[in-house]
JSON list of C-alpha atoms in Angstrom, two decimals:
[
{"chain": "A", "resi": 1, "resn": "UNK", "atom": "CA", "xyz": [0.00, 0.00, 0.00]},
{"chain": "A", "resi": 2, "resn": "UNK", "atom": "CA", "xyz": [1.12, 3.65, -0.84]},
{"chain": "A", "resi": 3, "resn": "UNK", "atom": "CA", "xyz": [1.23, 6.70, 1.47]},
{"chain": "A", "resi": 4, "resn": "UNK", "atom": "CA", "xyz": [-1.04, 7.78, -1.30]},
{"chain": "A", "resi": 5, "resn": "UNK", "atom": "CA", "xyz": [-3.70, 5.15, -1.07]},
{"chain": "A", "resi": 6, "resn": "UNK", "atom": "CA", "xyz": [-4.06, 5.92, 2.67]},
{"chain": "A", "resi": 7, "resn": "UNK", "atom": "CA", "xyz": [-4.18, 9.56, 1.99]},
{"chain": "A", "resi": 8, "resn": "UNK", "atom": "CA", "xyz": [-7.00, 9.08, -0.89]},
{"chain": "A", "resi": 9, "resn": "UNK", "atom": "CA", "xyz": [-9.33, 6.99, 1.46]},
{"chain": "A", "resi": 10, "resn": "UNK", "atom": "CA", "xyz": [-8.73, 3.75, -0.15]},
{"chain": "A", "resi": 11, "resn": "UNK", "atom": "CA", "xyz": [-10.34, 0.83, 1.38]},
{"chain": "A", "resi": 12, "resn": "UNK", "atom": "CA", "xyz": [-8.12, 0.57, 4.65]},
{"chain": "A", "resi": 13, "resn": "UNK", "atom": "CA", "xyz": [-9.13, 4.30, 5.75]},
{"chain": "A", "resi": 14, "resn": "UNK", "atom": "CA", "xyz": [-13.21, 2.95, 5.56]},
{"chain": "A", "resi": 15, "resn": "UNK", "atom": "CA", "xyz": [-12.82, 0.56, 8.35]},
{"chain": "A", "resi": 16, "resn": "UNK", "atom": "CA", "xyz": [-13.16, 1.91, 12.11]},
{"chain": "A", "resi": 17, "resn": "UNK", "atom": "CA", "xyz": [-10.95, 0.59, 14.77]},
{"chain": "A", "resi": 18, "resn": "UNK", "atom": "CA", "xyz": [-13.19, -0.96, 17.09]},
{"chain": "A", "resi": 19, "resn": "UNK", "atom": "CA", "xyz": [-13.59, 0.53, 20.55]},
{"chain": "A", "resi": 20, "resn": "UNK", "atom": "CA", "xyz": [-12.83, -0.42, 23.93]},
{"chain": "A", "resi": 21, "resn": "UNK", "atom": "CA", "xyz": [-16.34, -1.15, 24.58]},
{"chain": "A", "resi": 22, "resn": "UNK", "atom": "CA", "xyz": [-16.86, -2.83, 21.38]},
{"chain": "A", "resi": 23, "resn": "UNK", "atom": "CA", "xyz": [-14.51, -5.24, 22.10]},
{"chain": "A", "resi": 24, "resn": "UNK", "atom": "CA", "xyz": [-15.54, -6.22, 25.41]},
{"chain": "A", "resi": 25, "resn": "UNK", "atom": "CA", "xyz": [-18.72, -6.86, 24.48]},
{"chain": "A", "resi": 26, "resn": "UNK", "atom": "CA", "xyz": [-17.62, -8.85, 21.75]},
{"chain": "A", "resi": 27, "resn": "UNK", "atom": "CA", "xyz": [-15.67, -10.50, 24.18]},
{"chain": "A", "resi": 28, "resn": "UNK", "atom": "CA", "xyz": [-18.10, -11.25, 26.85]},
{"chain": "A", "resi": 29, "resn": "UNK", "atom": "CA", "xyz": [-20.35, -12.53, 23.83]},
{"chain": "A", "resi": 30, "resn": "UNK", "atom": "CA", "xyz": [-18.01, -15.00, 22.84]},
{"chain": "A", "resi": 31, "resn": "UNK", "atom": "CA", "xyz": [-16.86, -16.23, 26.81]},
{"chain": "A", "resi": 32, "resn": "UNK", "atom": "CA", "xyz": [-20.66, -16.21, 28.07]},
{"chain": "A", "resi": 33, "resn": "UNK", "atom": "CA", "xyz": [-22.37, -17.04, 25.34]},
{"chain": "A", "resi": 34, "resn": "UNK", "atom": "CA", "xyz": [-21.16, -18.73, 22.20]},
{"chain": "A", "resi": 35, "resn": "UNK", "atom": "CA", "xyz": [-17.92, -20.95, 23.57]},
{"chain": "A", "resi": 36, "resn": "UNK", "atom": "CA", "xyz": [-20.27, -22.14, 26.18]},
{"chain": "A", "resi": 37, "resn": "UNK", "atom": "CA", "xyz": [-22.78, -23.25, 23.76]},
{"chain": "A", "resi": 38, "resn": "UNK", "atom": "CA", "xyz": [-19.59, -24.98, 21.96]},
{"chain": "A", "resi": 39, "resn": "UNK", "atom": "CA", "xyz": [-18.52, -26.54, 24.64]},
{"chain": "A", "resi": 40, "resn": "UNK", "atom": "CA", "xyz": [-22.03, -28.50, 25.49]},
{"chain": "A", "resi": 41, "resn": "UNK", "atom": "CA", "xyz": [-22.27, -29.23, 22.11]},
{"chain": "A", "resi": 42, "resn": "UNK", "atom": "CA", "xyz": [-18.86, -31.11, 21.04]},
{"chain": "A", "resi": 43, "resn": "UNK", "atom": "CA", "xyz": [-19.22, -33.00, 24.90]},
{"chain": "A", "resi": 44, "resn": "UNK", "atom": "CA", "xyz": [-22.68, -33.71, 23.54]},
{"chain": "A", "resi": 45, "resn": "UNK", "atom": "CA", "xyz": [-21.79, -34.49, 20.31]},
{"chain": "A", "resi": 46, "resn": "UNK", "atom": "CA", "xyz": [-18.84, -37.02, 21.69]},
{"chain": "A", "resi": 47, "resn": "UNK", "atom": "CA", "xyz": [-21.18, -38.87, 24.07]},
{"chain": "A", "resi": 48, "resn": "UNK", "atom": "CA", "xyz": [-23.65, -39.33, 21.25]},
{"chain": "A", "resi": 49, "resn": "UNK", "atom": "CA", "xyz": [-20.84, -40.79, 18.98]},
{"chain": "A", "resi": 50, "resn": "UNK", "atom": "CA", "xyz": [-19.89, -43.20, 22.37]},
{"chain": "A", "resi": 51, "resn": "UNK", "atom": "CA", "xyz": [-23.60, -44.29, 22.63]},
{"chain": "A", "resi": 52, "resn": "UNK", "atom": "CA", "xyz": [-24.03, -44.64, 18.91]},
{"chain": "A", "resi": 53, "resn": "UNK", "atom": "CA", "xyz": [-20.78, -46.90, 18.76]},
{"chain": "A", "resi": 54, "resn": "UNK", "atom": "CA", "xyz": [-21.83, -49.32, 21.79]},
{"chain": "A", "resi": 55, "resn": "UNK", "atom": "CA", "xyz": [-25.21, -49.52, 20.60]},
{"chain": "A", "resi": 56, "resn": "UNK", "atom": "CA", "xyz": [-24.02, -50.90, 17.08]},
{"chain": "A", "resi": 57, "resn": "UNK", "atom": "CA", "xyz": [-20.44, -52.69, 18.49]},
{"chain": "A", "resi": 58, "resn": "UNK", "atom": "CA", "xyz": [-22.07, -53.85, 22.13]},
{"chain": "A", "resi": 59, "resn": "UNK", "atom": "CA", "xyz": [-20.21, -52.19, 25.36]},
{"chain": "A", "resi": 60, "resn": "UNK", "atom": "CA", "xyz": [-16.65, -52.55, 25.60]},
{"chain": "A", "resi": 61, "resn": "UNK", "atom": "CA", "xyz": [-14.83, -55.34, 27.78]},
{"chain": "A", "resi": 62, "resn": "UNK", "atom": "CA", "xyz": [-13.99, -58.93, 27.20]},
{"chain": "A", "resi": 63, "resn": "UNK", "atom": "CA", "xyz": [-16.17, -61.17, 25.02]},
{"chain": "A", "resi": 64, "resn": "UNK", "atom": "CA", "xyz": [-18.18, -63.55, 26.55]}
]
């Protein structure tokens, strides 16, 4: 990029830094929210796949 690019109002100049309060409510939205939420769903998800394979295979342990 050129000194005049940035002088011009090219694309770069457009975009806001974000404030202080901007990003700590993005950041509370992601810790409270949507990581939560991502959390319960791959532990979820896991025990599902667990269930899924016992159900088909049979628990596991020894053969009888």
């Amino acid at each position: 990029m050129t000194t005049e690019t940035a002088k011009t109002g090219g694309p770069e100049a457009a975009v806001e830094k974000p404030t202080r309060c901007a990003e700590t409510v993005a950041f509370l939205t992601l810790a409270v929210l949507i990581w939560p939420v991502v959390a319960v769903g791959v532990v979820g998800g896991y025990g599902f796949l667990v269930w899924m394979f016992q159900l088909v295979l049979g628990p596991p342990g020894p053969p009888h």
